[in-house]
CSV table of C-alpha atoms and ligand atoms in Angstrom, one decimal:
chain,number,residue,atom,x,y,z
A,1,UNK,CA,13.2,11.3,8.7
A,2,UNK,CA,10.5,13.5,7.1
A,3,UNK,CA,6.9,12.7,7.6
A,4,UNK,CA,5.1,11.1,4.7
A,5,UNK,CA,2.9,13.6,2.8
A,6,UNK,CA,0.4,12.2,0.5
A,7,UNK,CA,0.1,13.7,-3.0
A,8,UNK,CA,-3.0,13.5,-5.2
A,9,UNK,CA,-2.6,10.7,-7.7
A,10,UNK,CA,-4.5,12.7,-10.3
A,11,UNK,CA,-3.4,16.4,-10.1
A,12,UNK,CA,-0.3,15.9,-7.9
A,13,UNK,CA,-1.8,18.5,-5.5
A,14,UNK,CA,-0.4,18.4,-2.0
A,15,UNK,CA,-3.3,20.0,-0.1
A,16,UNK,CA,-4.9,16.8,1.0
A,17,UNK,CA,-7.8,16.5,3.5
A,18,UNK,CA,-8.2,13.2,5.4
A,19,UNK,CA,-11.9,12.7,5.8
A,20,UNK,CA,-12.0,9.2,7.3
A,21,UNK,CA,-9.9,6.7,9.2
A,22,UNK,CA,-10.8,3.1,9.9
A,23,UNK,CA,-8.9,0.2,11.5
A,24,UNK,CA,-9.6,-2.9,9.3
A,25,UNK,CA,-7.7,-5.5,11.2
A,26,UNK,CA,-5.1,-7.8,9.8
A,27,UNK,CA,-4.5,-11.5,9.3
A,28,UNK,CA,-1.1,-12.3,10.9
A,29,UNK,CA,1.8,-11.9,8.4
A,30,UNK,CA,-0.6,-10.6,5.7
A,31,UNK,CA,1.0,-7.9,3.6
A,32,UNK,CA,-2.3,-6.1,3.1
A,33,UNK,CA,-2.3,-2.8,5.0
A,34,UNK,CA,-4.7,-2.6,7.9
A,35,UNK,CA,-5.6,1.1,8.1
A,36,UNK,CA,-7.9,2.9,5.7
A,37,UNK,CA,-7.1,6.7,5.5
A,38,UNK,CA,-9.6,8.2,3.1
A,39,UNK,CA,-8.2,11.4,1.5
A,40,UNK,CA,-9.8,14.0,-0.7
A,41,UNK,CA,-7.7,16.4,-2.8
A,42,UNK,CA,-8.5,20.0,-2.0
A,43,UNK,CA,-7.5,21.0,-5.6
A,44,UNK,CA,-9.3,18.5,-7.8
A,45,UNK,CA,-11.6,16.7,-5.4
A,46,UNK,CA,-10.3,13.2,-6.2
A,47,UNK,CA,-10.8,10.5,-3.4
A,48,UNK,CA,-8.0,8.0,-2.6
A,49,UNK,CA,-6.5,6.0,0.2
A,50,UNK,CA,-3.5,7.6,1.8
A,51,UNK,CA,-1.2,4.6,1.9
A,52,UNK,CA,2.5,5.1,2.7
A,53,UNK,CA,5.4,4.1,0.4
A,54,UNK,CA,6.1,1.2,2.8
A,55,UNK,CA,2.4,0.0,2.6
A,56,UNK,CA,2.6,0.3,-1.2
A,57,UNK,CA,5.6,-2.1,-1.3
A,58,UNK,CA,3.8,-4.5,0.9
A,59,UNK,CA,0.7,-4.3,-1.2
A,60,UNK,CA,2.7,-5.2,-4.3
A,61,UNK,CA,4.0,-8.3,-2.5
A,62,UNK,CA,0.4,-9.1,-1.4
A,63,UNK,CA,-0.7,-9.1,-5.1
A,64,UNK,CA,2.2,-11.2,-6.2
A,65,UNK,CA,1.7,-13.8,-3.5
A,66,UNK,CA,-1.3,-13.9,-1.1
A,67,UNK,CA,-3.9,-12.5,-3.3
A,68,UNK,CA,-3.5,-15.0,-6.2
A,69,UNK,CA,-3.1,-17.9,-3.8
A,70,UNK,CA,-6.2,-17.1,-1.8
A,71,UNK,CA,-8.3,-16.7,-4.9
A,72,UNK,CA,-7.1,-19.9,-6.3
A,73,UNK,CA,-7.9,-21.8,-3.0
A,74,UNK,CA,-11.5,-20.9,-2.7
A,75,UNK,CA,-13.8,-23.9,-2.4
A,76,UNK,CA,-15.0,-24.7,-6.0
A,77,UNK,CA,-18.5,-23.5,-5.4
A,78,UNK,CA,-17.3,-20.0,-4.5
A,79,UNK,CA,-14.4,-19.7,-6.9
A,80,UNK,CA,-14.9,-17.2,-9.7
A,81,UNK,CA,-14.5,-19.3,-12.9
A,82,UNK,CA,-16.0,-19.5,-16.3
A,83,UNK,CA,-18.1,-22.3,-15.0
A,84,UNK,CA,-21.6,-22.6,-16.4
A,85,UNK,CA,-23.2,-20.1,-18.7
A,86,UNK,CA,-25.2,-17.6,-16.6
A,87,UNK,CA,-22.6,-17.5,-13.8
A,88,UNK,CA,-21.9,-14.1,-12.4
A,89,UNK,CA,-18.6,-13.9,-14.1
A,90,UNK,CA,-20.4,-14.2,-17.4
A,91,UNK,CA,-22.8,-11.5,-16.5
A,92,UNK,CA,-20.0,-9.1,-15.9
A,93,UNK,CA,-18.2,-10.1,-19.2
A,94,UNK,CA,-21.5,-9.8,-21.1
A,95,UNK,CA,-22.1,-6.4,-19.7
A,96,UNK,CA,-18.6,-5.1,-20.4
A,97,UNK,CA,-18.4,-6.6,-23.9
A,98,UNK,CA,-21.8,-5.4,-25.0
A,99,UNK,CA,-20.3,-1.9,-24.7
A,100,UNK,CA,-16.9,-2.8,-26.2
A,101,UNK,CA,-17.7,-5.3,-29.0
A,102,UNK,CA,-19.3,-2.8,-31.4
A,103,UNK,CA,-15.8,-1.1,-31.6
A,104,UNK,CA,-14.0,-4.4,-32.4
A,105,UNK,CA,-13.7,-6.8,-35.2
A,106,UNK,CA,-12.4,-10.4,-35.3
A,107,UNK,CA,-9.0,-9.3,-36.4
A,108,UNK,CA,-8.6,-6.7,-33.5
A,109,UNK,CA,-5.5,-7.1,-31.4
A,110,UNK,CA,-6.7,-6.8,-27.9
A,111,UNK,CA,-4.8,-6.5,-24.6
A,112,UNK,CA,-6.4,-7.3,-21.3
A,113,UNK,CA,-4.5,-5.5,-18.5
A,114,UNK,CA,-4.7,-7.2,-15.1
A,115,UNK,CA,-6.0,-10.3,-16.7
A,116,UNK,CA,-5.6,-12.7,-13.7
A,117,UNK,CA,-5.8,-16.3,-14.9
A,118,UNK,CA,-7.0,-15.1,-18.3
A,119,UNK,CA,-10.7,-15.9,-18.0
A,120,UNK,CA,-11.8,-12.8,-20.0
A,121,UNK,CA,-9.3,-13.6,-22.8
A,122,UNK,CA,-10.6,-17.2,-22.9
A,123,UNK,CA,-14.1,-15.8,-23.2
A,124,UNK,CA,-13.1,-13.4,-26.0
A,125,UNK,CA,-11.4,-16.2,-27.9
A,126,UNK,CA,-14.6,-18.3,-27.6
A,127,UNK,CA,-16.6,-15.4,-29.1
A,128,UNK,CA,-14.2,-15.4,-32.1
A,129,UNK,CA,-11.8,-12.6,-31.0
A,130,UNK,CA,-8.7,-14.8,-31.0
A,131,UNK,CA,-6.1,-12.0,-31.2
A,132,UNK,CA,-6.4,-11.3,-27.4
A,133,UNK,CA,-3.5,-11.4,-25.0
A,134,UNK,CA,-3.1,-10.4,-21.4
A,135,UNK,CA,-0.7,-9.0,-18.8
A,136,UNK,CA,-0.8,-9.5,-15.0
A,137,UNK,CA,1.6,-8.7,-12.2
A,138,UNK,CA,1.2,-12.0,-10.4
A,139,UNK,CA,3.5,-14.8,-11.5
A,140,UNK,CA,1.1,-17.3,-10.0
A,141,UNK,CA,-1.7,-16.0,-12.2
A,142,UNK,CA,0.5,-15.9,-15.2
A,143,UNK,CA,1.5,-19.5,-14.7
A,144,UNK,CA,-2.1,-20.5,-14.2
A,145,UNK,CA,-3.1,-18.7,-17.4
A,146,UNK,CA,-0.3,-20.2,-19.4
A,147,UNK,CA,-1.3,-23.7,-18.3
A,148,UNK,CA,-4.7,-23.0,-19.8
A,149,UNK,CA,-2.9,-22.0,-23.1
A,150,UNK,CA,-3.8,-18.3,-22.7
A,151,UNK,CA,-1.0,-15.9,-24.0
A,152,UNK,CA,-0.2,-13.8,-20.9
A,153,UNK,CA,2.9,-11.9,-19.9
A,154,UNK,CA,3.9,-10.6,-16.5
A,155,UNK,CA,3.8,-6.9,-16.0
A,156,UNK,CA,2.1,-3.9,-14.4
A,157,UNK,CA,-0.5,-1.4,-15.8
A,158,UNK,CA,1.9,1.4,-15.2
A,159,UNK,CA,4.7,-0.4,-17.1
A,160,UNK,CA,3.3,-2.5,-19.9
A,161,UNK,CA,5.8,-5.1,-21.4
A,162,UNK,CA,4.8,-4.3,-25.0
A,163,UNK,CA,6.0,-2.2,-27.8
A,164,UNK,CA,4.4,1.1,-29.0
A,165,UNK,CA,1.2,0.9,-31.0
A,166,UNK,CA,0.7,-2.8,-30.9
A,167,UNK,CA,-3.0,-3.0,-30.1
A,168,UNK,CA,-6.4,-2.0,-31.5
A,169,UNK,CA,-8.0,-2.2,-28.1
A,170,UNK,CA,-6.9,-2.2,-24.4
A,171,UNK,CA,-9.2,-3.5,-21.6
A,172,UNK,CA,-8.7,-2.2,-18.0
A,173,UNK,CA,-11.7,-3.8,-16.3
A,174,UNK,CA,-11.7,-3.4,-12.5
A,175,UNK,CA,-8.0,-2.5,-12.6
A,176,UNK,CA,-7.5,1.3,-12.3
A,177,UNK,CA,-8.9,1.5,-8.8
A,178,UNK,CA,-6.0,-0.8,-7.7
A,179,UNK,CA,-3.3,1.2,-9.4
A,180,UNK,CA,-1.1,3.6,-7.4
A,181,UNK,CA,-0.4,5.9,-10.4
A,182,UNK,CA,-3.5,5.8,-12.6
A,183,UNK,CA,-2.3,8.7,-14.8
A,184,UNK,CA,0.7,6.6,-15.7
A,185,UNK,CA,-1.6,3.6,-16.5
A,186,UNK,CA,-3.6,5.7,-19.0
A,187,UNK,CA,-0.3,7.0,-20.6
A,188,UNK,CA,0.9,3.4,-21.0
A,189,UNK,CA,-2.4,2.3,-22.5
A,190,UNK,CA,-2.1,5.2,-24.9
A,191,UNK,CA,1.5,4.2,-25.8
A,192,UNK,CA,0.6,0.6,-26.7
A,193,UNK,CA,-2.5,1.5,-28.6
A,194,UNK,CA,-2.6,2.3,-32.3
A,195,UNK,CA,-3.9,5.7,-33.3
A,196,UNK,CA,-7.7,5.7,-33.0
A,197,UNK,CA,-7.4,2.6,-30.8
A,198,UNK,CA,-10.1,1.8,-28.2
A,199,UNK,CA,-9.7,1.8,-24.4
A,200,UNK,CA,-12.3,0.1,-22.3
A,201,UNK,CA,-12.3,1.0,-18.6
A,202,UNK,CA,-14.5,-0.3,-15.8
A,203,UNK,CA,-14.1,1.0,-12.2
A,204,UNK,CA,-16.3,1.1,-9.0
A,205,UNK,CA,-18.4,4.3,-9.0
A,206,UNK,CA,-17.4,6.1,-5.8
A,207,UNK,CA,-20.2,8.7,-6.2
A,208,UNK,CA,-22.7,5.9,-5.7
A,209,UNK,CA,-21.1,3.9,-2.8
A,210,UNK,CA,-24.1,4.9,-0.7
A,211,UNK,CA,-26.6,3.6,-3.2
A,212,UNK,CA,-25.9,-0.1,-3.0
A,213,UNK,CA,-25.5,-1.3,0.6
A,214,UNK,CA,-24.0,-4.6,1.6
A,215,UNK,CA,-22.0,-4.3,4.8
A,216,UNK,CA,-20.7,-1.3,6.7
A,217,UNK,CA,-18.0,0.6,4.8
A,218,UNK,CA,-17.8,-2.4,2.4
A,219,UNK,CA,-16.5,-0.3,-0.5
A,220,UNK,CA,-13.6,0.9,1.7
A,221,UNK,CA,-13.0,-2.6,3.3
A,222,UNK,CA,-11.9,-3.7,-0.2
A,223,UNK,CA,-8.6,-2.3,0.7
A,224,UNK,CA,-7.0,-3.2,-2.7
A,225,UNK,CA,-9.1,-0.3,-4.0
A,226,UNK,CA,-6.7,2.7,-3.6
A,227,UNK,CA,-8.5,5.1,-6.0
A,228,UNK,CA,-12.2,6.1,-5.6
A,229,UNK,CA,-13.2,7.5,-9.0
A,230,UNK,CA,-16.3,9.3,-10.0
A,231,UNK,CA,-17.2,9.8,-13.6
A,232,UNK,CA,-15.7,13.3,-13.8
A,233,UNK,CA,-12.3,12.3,-12.5
A,234,UNK,CA,-12.1,9.2,-14.6
A,235,UNK,CA,-12.9,11.2,-17.8
A,236,UNK,CA,-10.5,14.0,-16.8
A,237,UNK,CA,-7.7,11.6,-16.2
A,238,UNK,CA,-8.4,9.8,-19.5
A,239,UNK,CA,-8.3,13.2,-21.3
A,240,UNK,CA,-4.9,13.9,-19.7
A,241,UNK,CA,-3.7,10.5,-20.8
A,242,UNK,CA,-4.5,11.2,-24.4
A,243,UNK,CA,-8.0,9.8,-24.8
A,244,UNK,CA,-11.3,11.1,-26.0
A,245,UNK,CA,-14.5,9.9,-24.5
A,246,UNK,CA,-16.9,7.9,-26.8
A,247,UNK,CA,-19.3,6.5,-24.2
A,248,UNK,CA,-19.9,6.4,-20.5
A,249,UNK,CA,-22.3,4.1,-18.6
A,250,UNK,CA,-23.3,3.8,-15.0
A,251,UNK,CA,-24.1,0.1,-14.2
A,252,UNK,CA,-23.5,-2.6,-11.6
A,253,UNK,CA,-20.7,-5.1,-11.3
A,254,UNK,CA,-21.7,-8.4,-9.9
A,255,UNK,CA,-19.5,-9.7,-7.0
A,256,UNK,CA,-19.2,-12.6,-4.6
A,257,UNK,CA,-20.8,-15.4,-6.5
A,258,UNK,CA,-23.7,-13.2,-7.7
A,259,UNK,CA,-24.8,-12.4,-4.1
A,260,UNK,CA,-24.2,-8.7,-4.4
A,261,UNK,CA,-23.4,-6.0,-6.8
A,262,UNK,CA,-21.1,-2.9,-6.8
A,263,UNK,CA,-21.9,0.5,-8.3
A,264,UNK,CA,-19.8,0.6,-11.4
A,265,UNK,CA,-18.7,2.9,-14.2
A,266,UNK,CA,-17.8,1.7,-17.7
A,267,UNK,CA,-16.3,3.9,-20.3
A,268,UNK,CA,-15.0,3.7,-23.9
A,269,UNK,CA,-12.3,6.0,-25.0
A,270,UNK,CA,-10.5,6.5,-28.3
A,271,UNK,CA,-6.8,7.4,-28.4
A,272,UNK,CA,-6.2,10.9,-29.5
A,273,UNK,CA,-4.4,13.9,-28.2
A,274,UNK,CA,-3.5,14.7,-24.6
A,275,UNK,CA,-5.2,17.6,-22.9
A,276,UNK,CA,-4.5,19.4,-19.6
A,277,UNK,CA,-6.1,18.6,-16.3
A,278,UNK,CA,-7.8,21.9,-16.2
A,279,UNK,CA,-11.1,20.3,-17.0
A,280,UNK,CA,-11.3,19.1,-13.4
A,281,UNK,CA,-14.2,21.0,-12.0
A,282,UNK,CA,-16.0,18.9,-9.3
A,283,UNK,CA,-14.2,20.2,-6.2
A,284,UNK,CA,-16.6,19.3,-3.5
A,285,UNK,CA,-19.2,16.9,-5.0
A,286,UNK,CA,-17.4,13.6,-4.3
A,287,UNK,CA,-16.3,14.7,-0.8
A,288,UNK,CA,-19.9,15.6,0.0
A,289,UNK,CA,-21.1,12.2,-1.2
A,290,UNK,CA,-18.4,10.4,0.8
A,291,UNK,CA,-19.3,12.2,4.0
A,292,UNK,CA,-23.0,11.3,3.6
A,293,UNK,CA,-22.0,7.6,3.0
A,294,UNK,CA,-19.5,7.6,5.9
A,295,UNK,CA,-22.1,9.1,8.3
A,296,UNK,CA,-24.6,6.4,7.5
A,297,UNK,CA,-22.1,3.5,7.8
A,298,UNK,CA,-20.8,4.9,11.1
A,299,UNK,CA,-24.4,4.6,12.5
A,300,UNK,CA,-24.4,0.9,11.5
A,301,UNK,CA,-21.1,0.4,13.2
A,302,UNK,CA,-22.5,1.8,16.4
A,303,UNK,CA,-25.3,-0.7,16.3
A,304,UNK,CA,-23.0,-3.6,15.8
A,305,UNK,CA,-20.8,-2.4,18.6
A,306,UNK,CA,-23.7,-2.6,21.0
A,307,UNK,CA,-24.7,-6.2,19.9
A,308,UNK,CA,-21.0,-7.3,20.2
A,309,UNK,CA,-20.7,-5.7,23.7
A,310,UNK,CA,-23.7,-7.8,24.8
A,311,UNK,CA,-22.0,-10.9,23.5
A,312,UNK,CA,-18.8,-10.0,25.3
A,313,UNK,CA,-20.7,-9.4,28.6
A,314,UNK,CA,-22.5,-12.8,28.2
A,315,UNK,CA,-19.1,-14.4,28.6
A,316,UNK,CA,-20.2,-17.2,26.2
A,317,UNK,CA,-17.6,-18.9,24.0
A,318,UNK,CA,-17.8,-17.5,20.4
A,319,UNK,CA,-17.0,-19.4,17.2
A,320,UNK,CA,-16.7,-17.1,14.2
A,321,UNK,CA,-17.3,-18.4,10.6
A,322,UNK,CA,-16.0,-16.2,7.8
A,323,UNK,CA,-12.5,-14.9,8.3
A,324,UNK,CA,-12.5,-12.1,5.7
A,325,UNK,CA,-13.0,-8.4,5.4
A,326,UNK,CA,-16.1,-8.2,7.5
A,327,UNK,CA,-14.6,-10.3,10.3
A,328,UNK,CA,-11.4,-8.2,10.4
A,329,UNK,CA,-13.4,-5.0,10.6
A,330,UNK,CA,-15.7,-6.3,13.4
A,331,UNK,CA,-12.7,-7.7,15.3
A,332,UNK,CA,-10.7,-4.4,15.2
A,333,UNK,CA,-13.4,-1.7,15.0
A,334,UNK,CA,-16.5,-3.2,16.6
A,335,UNK,CA,-15.0,-4.8,19.7
A,336,UNK,CA,-15.2,-8.5,18.5
A,337,UNK,CA,-11.6,-9.0,19.7
A,338,UNK,CA,-12.8,-8.5,23.3
A,339,UNK,CA,-15.2,-11.5,23.1
A,340,UNK,CA,-14.2,-15.0,24.2
A,341,UNK,CA,-13.3,-16.4,20.8
A,342,UNK,CA,-12.8,-20.1,20.8
A,343,UNK,CA,-12.6,-20.9,17.1
A,344,UNK,CA,-12.0,-19.1,13.8
A,345,UNK,CA,-13.6,-20.9,10.9
A,346,UNK,CA,-13.3,-20.6,7.2
A,347,UNK,CA,-13.8,-23.0,4.3
A,348,UNK,CA,-10.9,-21.5,2.3
A,349,UNK,CA,-8.0,-24.0,2.3
A,350,UNK,CA,-5.3,-21.3,2.0
A,351,UNK,CA,-6.6,-19.5,5.1
A,352,UNK,CA,-6.7,-22.8,7.0
A,353,UNK,CA,-3.1,-23.4,6.1
A,354,UNK,CA,-1.6,-20.0,6.5
A,355,UNK,CA,-3.9,-17.5,8.3
A,356,UNK,CA,-3.8,-16.7,12.0
A,357,UNK,CA,-5.4,-13.9,13.9
A,358,UNK,CA,-3.4,-12.9,17.0
A,359,UNK,CA,-1.8,-16.4,16.9
A,360,UNK,CA,-5.1,-18.3,16.6
A,361,UNK,CA,-5.2,-20.5,13.5
A,362,UNK,CA,-8.1,-20.6,11.1
A,363,UNK,CA,-9.9,-24.0,11.4
A,364,UNK,CA,-12.1,-26.0,8.9
A,365,UNK,CA,-15.9,-26.0,9.7
A,366,UNK,CA,-15.6,-29.5,11.2
A,367,UNK,CA,-14.2,-27.9,14.4
A,368,UNK,CA,-17.8,-27.1,15.2
A,369,UNK,CA,-18.3,-30.7,16.3
A,370,UNK,CA,-16.1,-30.0,19.3
A,371,UNK,CA,-17.8,-26.7,20.3
A,372,UNK,CA,-19.2,-26.3,23.8
A,373,UNK,CA,-22.9,-26.5,24.3
A,374,UNK,CA,-23.3,-22.9,25.2
A,375,UNK,CA,-21.2,-21.6,22.3
A,376,UNK,CA,-22.4,-18.8,20.0
A,377,UNK,CA,-21.6,-19.2,16.3
A,378,UNK,CA,-21.3,-15.7,14.7
A,379,UNK,CA,-21.5,-15.8,10.9
A,380,UNK,CA,-19.4,-12.9,9.5
A,381,UNK,CA,-19.3,-13.9,5.9
A,382,UNK,CA,-22.3,-11.8,4.9
A,383,UNK,CA,-22.7,-13.0,1.4
A,384,UNK,CA,-22.7,-16.6,2.4
A,385,UNK,CA,-25.0,-16.6,5.5
A,386,UNK,CA,-27.5,-19.0,3.9
A,387,UNK,CA,-24.9,-21.4,2.5
A,388,UNK,CA,-23.2,-21.5,5.9
A,389,UNK,CA,-26.5,-22.1,7.8
A,390,UNK,CA,-27.1,-25.1,5.5
A,391,UNK,CA,-23.6,-26.4,6.0
A,392,UNK,CA,-23.8,-26.1,9.8
A,393,UNK,CA,-26.3,-29.0,9.8
A,394,UNK,CA,-23.4,-31.3,9.0
A,395,UNK,CA,-21.6,-30.6,12.2
A,396,UNK,CA,-24.2,-31.4,15.0
A,397,UNK,CA,-23.8,-27.8,16.3
A,398,UNK,CA,-26.5,-27.1,19.0
A,399,UNK,CA,-25.4,-23.7,20.2
A,400,UNK,CA,-26.9,-20.3,19.2
A,401,UNK,CA,-26.4,-19.0,15.6
A,402,UNK,CA,-26.0,-15.3,15.3
A,403,UNK,CA,-25.6,-12.7,12.5
A,404,UNK,CA,-25.2,-9.0,12.9
B,501,LIG,ZN1,-6.1,16.4,-7.0
């Protein structure tokens, strides 16, 4: 068997430098890969995760099953939905559409790629753009969207289930960073767009990962993000796919119920002629920024390791609330798995039903009522610390509450 050699998803270069490796931990039976291997292409400078073909297959299964189910099982308060005006989902739509809408009219045929349950389409229709349809790879999301009456088909960005030149506009908002072959996704968008059609793209801005801090390595802990674009690579790839840049914007994408924001790039392109990839010029800039970011985050990891070491030495029983990305990272990379963990708590019903860590099931918060007097409750869901502290009052928990 030959060893797997990663190839640059943008320029197909094979001289790849691995600049970082991180164990992120894994929920038992989860199909989401547990190791981040951050690569930079020596030829074009693009940053991407070096996931193996086997991990790619598992990731596709993860999207089709776990991802949709988990998102649909969030407690109502935390679930991203259209909800009330002013919700963080609206903020993101307003920001994206303020850039896009000047290029549309009410007759525009619009395709939302990676549309999930069709919230953005619903939003567009309410604004009067009723010729909007969607595509998503998860049958669970497609079913959910169809129940709401949103016209959605099942398919992938790299293989759109539509005829040539059907649309006036294609939206790929927070999609391309998830895609294994983004060059192919641009070509597909080009194919289904009419001449002079408009493509809207929104992706995390990898050049600014260090500018908005939330939790150590957070932008890498979102392991669904395979590609780490900066503005230069995004534009070069669009040019290669047959698009001409009309407008670029650096902004922020609101996440986690409005508790935090992610550095983001939005771009508007017009379909035109393909050009070569020779315009790629930024060989070292992104790698340099990555290394600076990684050095800072590594310092934060060391501090957390020390705190967790003390907790381990105390021998006190530890309940952990928030079985998500931060927990898995702390468990695997900061030594939390060496502590005397007596309960894993999460309010997500899907996790309570299906998730186990090393055989230990995830319990509802009410398990706190049975916690020992000398227990420590470690809150690992960083965005929800205040909500969790309030909720703890319902469970007569008298132990120590700790955050990192
Ligand atoms: Zn490359």
